[in-house]
């Protein structure tokens, strides 16, 4: 049986000779350049000029010698770049960074010092308000002939000469990802609440570009390609980023359109990549026609492997999920990695429907011995056979196996999980409203506008309240803060998601901006001054922004240093303001979590530790981690971050 036959059996929910293994088969199951070099050395293979598979993510094209050694079963066929566009990296004009603009005019940069990836710094449609701006935007040409050069021949070679499974990537990322990248996350999420027509127009424009590409590519690939790859991140660590309703109304119909379009033109399976806690929409993904999900982030809420297989294993293939990359893969011993893989193989592999791969690209901090331990364990425990196969092990097989892998499995079973969210009951909502005592119509209107995420109306109502001689402190204490508490409750119980919360926070921020000069005039102080940022090397800023907005909406003066903030910048900011009482450090990557500790150390070394309380958070951060590194507080989400900040500073909650 060759590799292609093996994977095809798995994709058809049948057991082959063994579980197929993927490393480097897609841009989402590959390996960071640094860890790849280390892996080659560990395997005793000669150092080579490592080719970059994806410049943005700085991942390696896995060479044939590694593929042979690790018996990789999948290979990617990707379009070439357009004949009229070439990436031009500029290393001089942005101090501290290499940067370039891609063919969507999205700006990407990578820190020269200690950077592992390129990340976005420019969103070309940020600030756009009209549909004409979308129409007149210079979109890439999906039918540029350069893209299709040699596509058929390369796919044929992989499938027929090499006998490996052929997976085709598209001309760009997923449609919703491109919406986020061209517009900017900070604007897209609120758009989903109060600029829906505009954002739908943008979605459709991008879907059409993608389909125009597939219209030409699929006839060229037909008969040679087995899987087509799509991706759109719509989930975080503890739940979906957008509500299931928003997914169903705005994203799902377009996903279905793309899948139908592809399947009408080629007999392929469609692979869907979405990080995080997606359990709630797996039935929707199945309805859309997706056949495969990746990366199966088993450390996210509700993504427990056994339950996923039990509930969805007949209808969807799990491609990934073999080892928790937020915990055991980086922090564990090879023995722990083997134990984790053994458990995941036993959960996912019975009856086929499983392609073993790490959760997402292997990051720069994963030791090579753990990568090899993962592979060995897949080979050892993933053999299908009569007696000792996954799902058919005798009792004795599990003797001596640890009850649970010693390394913490993060959110999967966490009480912070926000899956299966529910709306506040009318009684709960009424009880929250009853806590506020306002009656003036401007204030009642303002409260409602904040809760509904109607920023312009909220600010207009605040202006009307000022005109009616209502004082700024009444507006803040009786309306803004209680309204944001209600928003926080709705978020925590799972009624509100990122878009609703951001839209509300924008309203609250707008009011605070309006009131700030008046507060200064009347000598009214903010609750406290806070400095917040995502630590150096980490460019995830959606969660940090939300925390900053919620703090601001709750009466704090917030100095937001942005993403990728070096320890000394935090120190400078604390010194410069002189009145900072709270420092917020956010990190989402296991590679950058140690930077939180270094930042705390820098604040300590500068003699400022006694002056501030330090709160930490982010997808992989836990209370346990916070305690270990000596932070004063941790919060799992932005709403809890407000409560925790007030507790830390002994302010009235
Ligand atoms: Co990335 N990413 N990403 N990513 N990304 C994660 C974090 C990942 C868990 C996905 C996965 O494994 N499947 C993974 C990390 C794995 C690991 O650490 N081992 C990962 C990876 C690997 C990467 C890259 C390395 C990909 C690659 O290989 N190149 C790359 C690195 C970029 C970099 O930082 N240098 C990368 C890039 C990106 C995008 C650019 C595409 C995008 C970020 C866009 C942006 O932020 N501007 C992105 C996204 C969107 C995600 C996921 C899908 C979602 C993160 C998010 O925005 N959540 C994420 C999956 C996941 O989280 N499981 C993933 C929504 C947000 C509201 O939640 O940020 O958790 P969160 O914030 C919450 C709480 O955590 C808390 O409150 C917030 C609001 O409730 N909180 C705090 C946050 N900070 C706090 C601070 C506090 C208190 C609470 O006190 C101060």
XYZ file of C-alpha atoms and ligand atoms in Angstrom:
744
model
C 0.000 0.000 0.000
C 1.474 3.357 -0.889
C 1.097 6.579 1.066
C -1.663 7.904 -1.154
C -3.757 4.760 -0.760
C -3.160 4.798 2.990
C -4.380 8.376 3.436
C -7.313 7.891 1.072
C -8.504 4.957 3.177
C -8.251 7.089 6.291
C -10.175 9.917 4.606
C -12.891 7.414 3.728
C -13.138 6.330 7.370
C -11.409 3.015 6.806
C -8.449 1.491 8.564
C -5.302 1.147 6.443
C -2.094 -0.618 7.488
C -1.272 2.210 9.866
C -2.349 5.715 10.804
C -1.095 8.153 8.117
C 1.410 10.770 9.228
C 1.745 14.340 8.020
C 4.661 16.670 8.550
C 5.052 19.427 5.975
C 2.093 18.335 3.867
C 0.382 21.701 4.320
C 1.317 25.188 5.484
C -0.608 24.371 8.667
C 1.107 21.092 9.534
C 4.704 22.034 8.943
C 7.571 23.102 11.164
C 9.265 26.370 12.082
C 12.635 26.970 10.368
C 14.611 26.927 13.641
C 13.091 23.703 14.927
C 13.490 22.149 11.485
C 17.242 22.812 11.500
C 17.454 21.309 14.993
C 15.413 18.294 13.892
C 17.699 17.618 10.935
C 20.733 17.733 13.226
C 19.071 15.429 15.746
C 18.245 12.949 12.987
C 21.904 13.039 11.896
C 21.011 14.511 8.512
C 23.307 17.012 6.788
C 22.498 20.701 7.130
C 21.030 22.095 3.936
C 19.789 25.479 2.785
C 16.357 25.214 4.285
C 13.671 26.296 1.847
C 10.848 28.424 3.184
C 7.423 26.915 2.604
C 5.527 29.977 3.778
C 7.290 33.271 4.295
C 4.665 34.690 6.684
C 4.850 31.832 9.127
C 8.556 31.145 8.581
C 8.008 27.433 8.179
C 10.183 24.924 6.360
C 9.677 22.961 3.191
C 10.345 19.491 4.566
C 13.090 17.867 2.471
C 12.911 14.409 0.957
C 15.457 12.891 3.357
C 13.356 13.920 6.382
C 10.168 12.802 4.646
C 11.680 9.398 3.979
C 13.017 9.041 7.508
C 9.655 9.926 9.031
C 7.518 8.239 6.350
C 5.459 11.332 5.641
C 2.372 10.542 3.596
C 1.163 13.901 2.277
C 2.549 16.573 -0.054
C 1.275 19.952 -1.040
C 0.739 21.447 -4.455
C 0.509 25.214 -4.226
C 0.017 27.843 -6.907
C 3.052 29.788 -7.996
C 3.001 33.499 -7.310
C 1.363 35.762 -9.832
C 3.489 36.765 -12.808
C 2.983 40.440 -12.053
C 3.702 40.511 -8.316
C 6.847 39.687 -6.373
C 7.397 40.074 -2.629
C 10.031 42.704 -1.972
C 11.444 42.582 1.565
C 12.600 45.949 2.859
C 15.191 45.759 5.641
C 16.049 49.433 5.945
C 13.014 51.690 6.191
C 11.358 50.425 9.386
C 13.751 50.462 12.358
C 13.946 47.074 14.024
C 11.933 45.227 11.380
C 12.080 43.547 7.988
C 8.829 44.250 6.187
C 6.925 43.887 2.932
C 3.461 44.325 1.429
C 1.754 41.317 -0.125
C -0.382 41.382 -3.253
C -3.459 42.332 -1.193
C -1.405 45.318 0.002
C -1.433 43.930 3.552
C 1.748 45.040 5.328
C 3.785 42.334 7.122
C 6.810 42.787 9.337
C 9.137 40.651 11.428
C 11.300 41.924 14.289
C 14.960 41.638 13.310
C 15.807 40.748 16.878
C 14.262 37.501 18.070
C 11.376 37.441 15.592
C 9.985 34.079 14.560
C 7.243 35.229 12.169
C 5.986 37.987 9.926
C 2.891 39.703 11.251
C 0.538 42.318 9.972
C 1.105 45.995 10.598
C -0.950 47.472 7.751
C -4.556 46.711 6.835
C -5.345 48.471 3.549
C -9.091 48.751 4.162
C -8.804 50.027 7.730
C -10.961 53.104 8.125
C -12.871 52.517 4.871
C -16.546 53.391 5.116
C -18.069 53.051 1.652
C -18.738 50.163 -0.682
C -17.002 52.132 -3.420
C -13.770 51.829 -1.481
C -14.115 48.058 -1.726
C -15.020 48.241 -5.420
C -12.125 50.545 -6.250
C -9.558 48.649 -4.238
C -6.763 47.129 -6.321
C -7.535 43.435 -5.775
C -5.074 40.748 -6.891
C -5.873 39.091 -10.187
C -6.893 35.495 -9.403
C -6.617 34.406 -13.028
C -3.057 35.599 -13.557
C -1.532 32.794 -15.653
C 1.663 32.754 -13.565
C -0.257 31.082 -10.732
C -1.137 28.012 -12.736
C 2.255 27.261 -14.215
C 3.149 23.591 -13.868
C 0.231 22.926 -11.509
C -0.978 19.777 -13.290
C 2.489 18.349 -13.706
C 3.440 18.893 -10.061
C 0.221 17.338 -8.765
C 0.569 14.388 -11.127
C 4.174 13.848 -10.035
C 3.261 13.734 -6.325
C 0.317 11.408 -6.743
C 1.611 9.104 -9.450
C 5.422 9.103 -9.322
C 5.827 9.546 -5.559
C 2.591 7.821 -4.589
C 1.784 10.393 -1.918
C -1.499 12.083 -1.129
C -1.908 15.376 -2.999
C -3.375 18.339 -1.161
C -3.920 21.638 -2.960
C -3.751 24.996 -1.225
C -5.546 28.009 -2.690
C -4.147 31.332 -3.914
C -4.541 32.889 -0.456
C -5.912 32.380 3.042
C -9.573 31.765 3.922
C -12.139 34.369 2.907
C -12.926 35.515 6.452
C -9.223 35.618 7.315
C -8.670 37.880 4.320
C -11.555 40.060 5.445
C -9.824 40.364 8.835
C -6.424 41.004 7.310
C -7.467 43.610 4.732
C -9.757 45.417 7.174
C -7.957 44.734 10.479
C -9.348 42.643 13.347
C -10.136 45.705 15.444
C -12.657 46.931 12.871
C -14.034 43.670 11.483
C -15.467 42.360 14.718
C -17.524 45.474 15.493
C -18.487 45.552 11.775
C -20.206 42.207 12.311
C -22.564 43.978 14.724
C -23.203 47.336 13.142
C -21.735 47.487 9.646
C -23.054 44.202 8.340
C -23.930 45.227 4.787
C -20.470 46.667 4.198
C -18.644 43.693 5.646
C -20.823 41.261 3.672
C -19.895 43.109 0.496
C -16.233 42.690 1.405
C -16.789 38.989 2.157
C -18.476 38.423 -1.209
C -15.758 40.275 -3.088
C -13.120 38.020 -1.566
C -15.169 34.838 -2.032
C -15.528 35.729 -5.731
C -11.760 36.158 -6.065
C -11.181 32.770 -4.469
C -13.745 31.082 -6.683
C -12.281 32.682 -9.807
C -8.981 31.055 -8.874
C -10.543 27.632 -8.287
C -12.488 27.941 -11.545
C -9.204 27.718 -13.431
C -7.156 25.633 -11.003
C -9.575 22.754 -10.472
C -9.876 21.623 -14.106
C -6.065 21.592 -14.166
C -5.910 19.555 -10.968
C -8.878 17.273 -11.616
C -7.946 13.609 -11.335
C -4.582 14.491 -9.774
C -5.561 16.098 -6.508
C -7.145 14.362 -3.528
C -7.787 17.150 -1.054
C -8.385 20.887 -1.281
C -7.441 23.032 1.672
C -9.453 25.900 3.139
C -9.003 27.815 6.397
C -10.733 30.444 8.512
C -10.012 31.050 12.177
C -13.236 31.710 14.042
C -12.402 30.367 17.512
C -10.169 31.040 20.495
C -9.029 29.059 23.499
C -12.289 29.026 25.431
C -14.900 29.220 22.710
C -15.910 30.700 19.382
C -14.826 34.271 18.629
C -18.175 34.935 16.991
C -21.507 33.554 18.119
C -22.798 30.368 16.460
C -25.603 32.558 15.109
C -23.166 34.969 13.478
C -21.270 32.003 12.064
C -24.513 30.587 10.655
C -25.745 33.858 9.202
C -22.566 35.341 7.774
C -19.829 32.756 7.397
C -21.519 29.399 6.916
C -23.422 30.245 3.698
C -20.154 31.416 2.137
C -18.264 28.371 3.357
C -20.961 26.203 1.822
C -20.769 28.137 -1.433
C -17.002 27.585 -1.626
C -17.223 23.873 -0.795
C -20.067 23.284 -3.277
C -18.136 25.134 -5.958
C -15.020 23.036 -5.386
C -16.842 19.712 -5.207
C -18.798 20.462 -8.386
C -15.490 20.716 -10.244
C -13.367 17.917 -8.811
C -13.810 14.722 -6.851
C -11.965 15.873 -3.742
C -12.263 16.010 -0.005
C -12.250 19.482 1.510
C -9.997 20.218 4.472
C -10.926 23.026 6.862
C -8.425 24.577 9.248
C -9.709 26.469 12.251
C -7.798 26.793 15.498
C -9.363 26.791 18.912
C -12.639 25.638 20.434
C -14.869 24.849 17.441
C -16.901 21.995 18.843
C -20.142 23.936 18.729
C -20.007 24.454 14.971
C -18.676 21.059 13.892
C -22.221 19.992 12.851
C -22.394 23.167 10.715
C -19.041 22.411 9.124
C -20.291 18.937 8.270
C -23.407 20.486 6.720
C -21.211 22.816 4.656
C -19.601 19.711 3.154
C -16.199 19.938 4.817
C -14.736 16.432 5.142
C -11.718 17.126 7.325
C -10.992 19.410 10.261
C -7.581 20.633 11.328
C -5.661 21.323 13.593
C -8.031 19.799 16.190
C -6.718 21.892 19.050
C -7.200 19.337 21.804
C -6.135 21.812 24.485
C -9.008 24.197 23.707
C -12.360 24.084 25.485
C -14.618 21.206 24.465
C -12.032 19.693 22.129
C -11.542 16.521 24.148
C -10.419 13.848 21.676
C -12.529 10.921 22.861
C -15.727 12.940 22.856
C -14.988 14.485 19.452
C -14.487 11.060 17.917
C -17.605 9.696 19.596
C -19.823 12.563 18.493
C -18.491 13.434 15.036
C -16.103 10.654 14.030
C -18.470 9.138 11.471
C -18.830 12.353 9.527
C -15.557 14.178 9.787
C -11.875 13.279 9.586
C -9.520 14.563 12.284
C -6.247 15.766 10.766
C -4.048 16.906 13.656
C -4.781 16.675 17.378
C -1.951 14.212 17.966
C -0.121 16.181 20.596
C -1.021 19.263 22.630
C 1.313 21.956 21.353
C 0.469 24.346 24.184
C 1.717 22.006 26.865
C 3.295 18.632 26.577
C 4.978 19.075 23.182
C 7.060 22.004 24.393
C 7.294 21.447 28.152
C 7.015 17.686 28.448
C 9.594 14.930 28.303
C 9.743 12.541 25.331
C 8.071 9.972 27.591
C 5.172 12.332 28.251
C 4.878 13.097 24.550
C 4.681 9.372 23.804
C 1.978 8.921 26.440
C -0.031 11.820 25.071
C 0.256 10.518 21.497
C -0.709 7.020 22.592
C -3.868 8.371 24.168
C -4.791 10.538 21.166
C -4.123 7.721 18.692
C -6.393 5.459 20.678
C -9.107 8.091 20.751
C -8.962 9.190 17.106
C -7.672 6.229 15.101
C -10.271 3.444 15.486
C -12.118 2.926 12.197
C -9.867 5.339 10.285
C -10.812 8.997 9.891
C -7.537 10.205 11.383
C -4.336 11.687 9.961
C -1.709 12.136 12.649
C -0.111 15.582 12.849
C 0.817 18.027 15.585
C -1.688 20.713 16.497
C -0.637 23.444 14.032
C 2.884 24.046 12.766
C 5.565 22.824 15.138
C 6.810 25.898 16.949
C 10.384 27.059 17.457
C 10.483 25.929 21.087
C 9.670 22.254 20.535
C 12.746 20.101 21.219
C 13.660 17.693 18.387
C 13.548 14.717 20.734
C 9.858 15.464 21.341
C 9.184 15.604 17.608
C 10.812 12.235 17.157
C 8.947 10.876 20.206
C 5.676 11.958 18.581
C 6.558 10.227 15.344
C 7.774 7.038 17.050
C 4.598 6.866 19.103
C 2.403 7.261 16.006
C 4.353 4.438 14.374
C 4.209 2.225 17.423
C 0.640 2.734 18.554
C -0.939 3.582 15.195
C -0.634 0.176 13.559
C -3.941 -1.317 12.535
C -4.177 -5.067 12.932
C -6.293 -7.827 14.313
C -5.566 -7.820 18.037
C -3.506 -4.929 19.200
C -5.004 -2.165 17.041
C -6.250 1.205 18.264
C -9.644 0.715 19.837
C -9.136 -3.022 20.226
C -6.359 -3.103 22.795
C -6.552 -5.756 25.511
C -6.872 -4.484 29.080
C -3.243 -5.410 29.733
C -2.131 -2.873 27.140
C -2.979 0.001 29.451
C -1.100 -1.385 32.459
C 1.382 1.156 33.722
C -0.111 3.881 31.559
C -0.530 7.079 33.592
C -4.127 7.986 34.394
C -3.572 11.408 32.928
C -0.577 12.882 31.243
C 1.367 14.753 33.896
C 1.508 18.013 31.963
C -1.484 20.240 32.475
C -4.102 19.979 29.761
C -5.181 23.570 29.627
C -8.604 24.678 28.677
C -10.151 21.391 27.610
C -11.781 20.867 30.963
C -11.487 24.372 32.327
C -14.346 26.098 34.111
C -13.560 29.088 31.880
C -14.866 27.217 28.847
C -17.493 29.258 27.058
C -18.938 26.586 24.828
C -22.661 26.059 24.729
C -23.148 29.650 25.815
C -26.575 30.834 26.741
C -28.336 34.178 26.817
C -29.077 35.822 30.146
C -32.606 34.940 31.185
C -35.029 37.901 31.225
C -34.931 37.728 35.047
C -31.124 37.838 35.151
C -31.063 40.731 32.685
C -33.725 42.587 34.672
C -31.791 42.023 37.919
C -28.674 43.550 36.376
C -30.586 46.521 35.032
C -32.235 46.957 38.430
C -28.792 47.455 39.968
C -28.620 50.759 38.095
C -30.896 53.446 39.443
C -31.081 55.841 36.505
C -34.314 57.260 35.153
C -33.293 60.220 32.950
C -34.134 59.273 29.355
C -30.675 60.261 28.042
C -29.045 57.912 30.545
C -31.429 55.031 29.913
C -30.817 55.465 26.181
C -27.070 55.619 26.691
C -27.070 52.431 28.765
C -29.042 50.616 26.083
C -26.844 51.947 23.281
C -23.699 50.730 25.073
C -25.211 47.311 25.687
C -26.371 47.089 22.056
C -22.985 48.157 20.734
C -24.329 51.273 19.010
C -21.327 53.512 19.571
C -22.584 56.614 17.750
C -25.892 56.570 19.649
C -24.101 55.998 22.943
C -21.867 59.037 22.407
C -24.809 61.150 21.201
C -26.751 60.220 24.340
C -23.734 61.152 26.468
C -23.605 64.549 24.783
C -27.342 64.994 25.396
C -26.805 64.086 29.046
C -24.029 66.686 29.377
C -26.308 69.253 27.728
C -28.959 68.359 30.306
C -26.375 69.203 33.011
C -25.865 65.631 34.134
C -22.349 65.426 35.520
C -19.548 63.375 33.945
C -19.117 61.321 37.112
C -22.819 60.422 37.122
C -22.494 59.348 33.499
C -19.508 57.168 34.283
C -20.596 55.736 37.613
C -24.300 55.311 36.929
C -24.226 54.377 33.266
C -20.929 53.467 31.624
C -19.516 51.227 34.344
C -22.792 49.370 35.102
C -23.518 48.986 31.377
C -20.077 47.486 30.788
C -20.648 45.155 33.747
C -23.810 43.927 32.034
C -21.851 43.480 28.791
C -19.222 41.539 30.756
C -21.886 39.262 32.263
C -23.323 38.611 28.826
C -19.839 37.749 27.564
C -19.067 35.461 30.473
C -22.275 33.485 30.184
C -21.773 33.077 26.442
C -24.500 35.381 25.138
C -22.011 37.907 23.794
C -18.922 37.117 21.750
C -16.004 39.164 20.525
C -17.950 41.356 18.034
C -20.665 42.350 20.520
C -18.173 42.990 23.291
C -15.893 45.086 21.093
C -18.823 47.080 19.728
C -19.967 47.871 23.283
C -16.452 48.726 24.399
C -16.073 51.140 21.465
C -19.205 52.955 22.654
C -17.854 53.162 26.194
C -14.474 54.365 24.927
C -16.184 57.046 22.820
C -18.008 58.326 25.882
C -14.821 58.321 27.954
C -13.087 60.340 25.224
C -15.906 62.866 25.268
C -15.816 63.144 29.047
C -12.061 63.139 29.604
C -11.500 66.928 29.222
C -14.478 67.623 31.469
C -13.190 65.201 34.096
C -9.778 66.846 34.047
C -11.394 70.288 34.321
C -13.345 69.243 37.394
C -10.363 67.446 38.951
C -11.968 63.997 38.806
C -9.367 61.250 38.685
C -9.651 57.940 36.825
C -9.886 54.797 38.975
C -6.175 54.216 38.360
C -3.661 54.312 35.534
C -2.834 51.006 33.848
C -0.177 50.105 31.308
C -1.020 47.187 29.066
C 0.687 45.390 26.192
C 1.360 42.065 24.494
C 4.872 40.939 25.338
C 7.844 40.977 23.008
C 7.732 38.487 20.133
C 3.967 38.132 20.310
C 1.698 39.995 17.958
C -1.643 38.589 19.063
C -3.468 41.683 20.208
C -7.196 41.003 19.931
C -7.539 39.797 23.530
C -5.209 42.468 24.873
C -7.212 45.164 23.073
C -10.378 43.844 24.607
C -8.870 43.928 28.093
C -7.666 47.511 27.475
C -11.090 48.567 26.221
C -12.884 46.980 29.165
C -10.508 48.608 31.630
C -11.015 51.952 29.954
C -14.779 51.493 29.866
C -14.661 50.727 33.575
C -12.981 53.981 34.502
C -9.274 53.200 34.259
C -6.857 55.442 32.417
C -5.167 52.987 30.044
C -1.803 53.381 28.353
C -1.843 50.749 25.633
C 1.669 49.969 24.418
C 0.410 47.662 21.649
C 1.769 44.248 20.689
C 5.398 43.042 20.677
C 6.453 45.195 23.644
C 9.952 44.710 25.030
C 10.413 44.546 28.857
C 12.301 47.859 28.896
C 9.369 49.586 27.187
C 7.066 48.536 30.021
C 9.643 49.840 32.488
C 9.932 53.151 30.604
C 6.159 53.565 30.471
C 5.810 52.984 34.229
C 8.598 55.465 34.941
C 7.363 58.068 32.484
C 3.826 58.299 33.774
C 4.831 58.100 37.411
C 1.329 57.172 38.514
C 0.914 53.701 37.048
C -0.674 51.279 39.499
C -1.479 48.345 37.244
C 0.485 46.538 34.533
C -1.225 44.112 32.173
C 0.856 41.579 30.262
C -0.706 39.460 27.562
C 0.825 36.511 25.645
C -0.762 33.885 23.432
C 2.165 31.755 22.410
C 4.071 29.201 24.436
C 7.164 30.698 22.793
C 6.410 34.121 24.290
C 4.989 33.144 27.690
C 8.536 33.126 29.171
C 8.736 36.782 28.082
C 6.041 37.590 30.667
C 8.396 36.363 33.345
C 11.282 38.375 31.874
C 9.124 41.483 31.829
C 8.173 41.031 35.486
C 11.857 40.548 36.237
C 12.733 43.780 34.390
C 10.105 45.697 36.376
C 11.548 44.193 39.536
C 15.142 45.011 38.547
C 14.111 48.609 37.879
C 12.869 48.839 41.474
C 9.273 49.416 40.374
C 7.702 46.174 41.558
C 6.387 47.648 44.787
C 4.595 50.428 42.924
C 2.477 48.279 40.603
C 0.307 45.190 40.564
C 0.920 42.928 37.598
C -1.863 41.007 35.889
C -1.290 38.419 33.178
C -3.485 36.623 30.660
C -3.755 35.115 27.179
C -4.781 31.845 25.551
C -2.195 29.519 27.120
C -1.759 31.425 30.368
C -3.263 29.870 33.476
C -3.572 30.742 37.152
C -0.933 28.119 37.806
C 1.484 29.778 35.378
C 0.742 33.200 36.877
C 1.551 31.915 40.375
C 4.700 30.226 39.167
C 6.153 33.369 37.614
C 5.164 35.635 40.486
C 2.412 37.694 38.842
C -0.092 39.315 41.199
C -3.139 38.277 39.246
C -4.537 36.336 36.325
C -7.813 36.641 34.476
C -9.198 34.205 31.917
C -11.100 36.882 30.000
C -11.561 40.614 29.643
C -14.562 40.827 31.880
C -12.831 38.945 34.686
C -9.816 41.221 34.081
C -11.877 44.212 35.236
C -12.990 42.466 38.419
C -9.486 41.205 39.136
C -7.926 44.647 38.556
C -10.300 46.217 41.051
C -9.552 43.485 43.578
C -5.804 43.872 43.145
C -6.002 47.615 43.658
C -8.553 47.290 46.455
C -11.028 49.405 44.524
C -14.698 48.928 45.076
C -15.848 46.090 42.790
Co -2.255 32.548 16.353
N -1.893 31.050 17.550
N -0.493 32.417 15.598
N -2.825 33.979 15.197
N -3.984 32.322 17.049
C -2.894 30.739 18.578
C -2.628 31.516 19.840
C -2.707 29.176 18.762
C -3.122 28.698 20.147
C -3.445 28.413 17.666
C -3.244 26.906 17.711
O -2.399 26.319 18.283
N -4.087 26.195 17.035
C -1.190 29.021 18.428
C -0.249 29.048 19.620
C 0.232 27.662 19.974
C 1.304 27.711 20.962
O 1.500 28.651 21.671
N 2.031 26.643 21.030
C -0.958 30.147 17.457
C 0.127 30.225 16.555
C 1.039 29.014 16.515
C 0.357 31.348 15.751
C 1.531 31.556 14.828
C 2.851 31.182 15.453
C 1.260 30.780 13.533
C 2.478 30.372 12.804
O 2.848 29.218 12.852
N 3.084 31.323 12.194
C 1.469 33.087 14.517
C 2.331 33.895 15.521
C 2.189 35.369 15.430
C 2.957 36.116 16.506
O 2.431 36.398 17.544
N 4.201 36.479 16.310
C 0.027 33.331 14.757
C -0.685 34.338 14.106
C -2.010 34.586 14.280
C -2.808 35.591 13.448
C -2.001 36.788 13.004
C -3.336 34.867 12.236
C -4.001 35.879 14.435
C -3.693 37.034 15.429
C -4.288 38.351 15.031
C -4.121 39.397 16.090
O -4.153 39.164 17.278
N -3.941 40.607 15.665
C -4.031 34.597 15.237
C -5.169 34.135 15.945
C -6.460 34.902 15.717
C -5.110 33.012 16.812
C -6.273 32.314 17.536
C -7.016 31.488 16.515
C -7.242 33.203 18.289
C -6.588 34.220 19.231
C -7.582 35.309 19.587
O -7.518 36.397 19.060
N -8.549 34.983 20.433
C -5.481 31.409 18.599
C -6.213 30.134 18.951
C -6.467 30.078 20.455
O -6.520 31.065 21.136
N -6.655 28.888 20.941
C -4.133 31.350 17.995
C -9.603 35.918 20.796
C -9.218 36.729 22.005
C -10.397 37.561 22.465
O -8.880 35.816 22.990
O -6.460 36.509 22.927
O -7.207 34.509 24.308
P -7.468 35.841 23.749
O -7.785 36.868 24.921
C -8.759 36.629 25.901
C -8.182 35.946 27.130
O -7.068 35.121 26.862
C -7.912 37.073 28.057
O -8.939 37.990 27.751
C -9.168 38.003 26.358
C -10.577 38.387 26.073
O -11.528 37.591 26.708
N -6.668 37.807 28.007
C -6.229 38.460 29.090
C -5.811 38.054 26.994
N -4.832 38.840 27.398
C -5.070 39.135 28.691
C -4.385 39.928 29.589
C -4.892 40.029 30.880
C -6.033 39.347 31.267
C -6.734 38.569 30.388
O -4.329 40.774 31.808
C -3.407 41.734 31.413
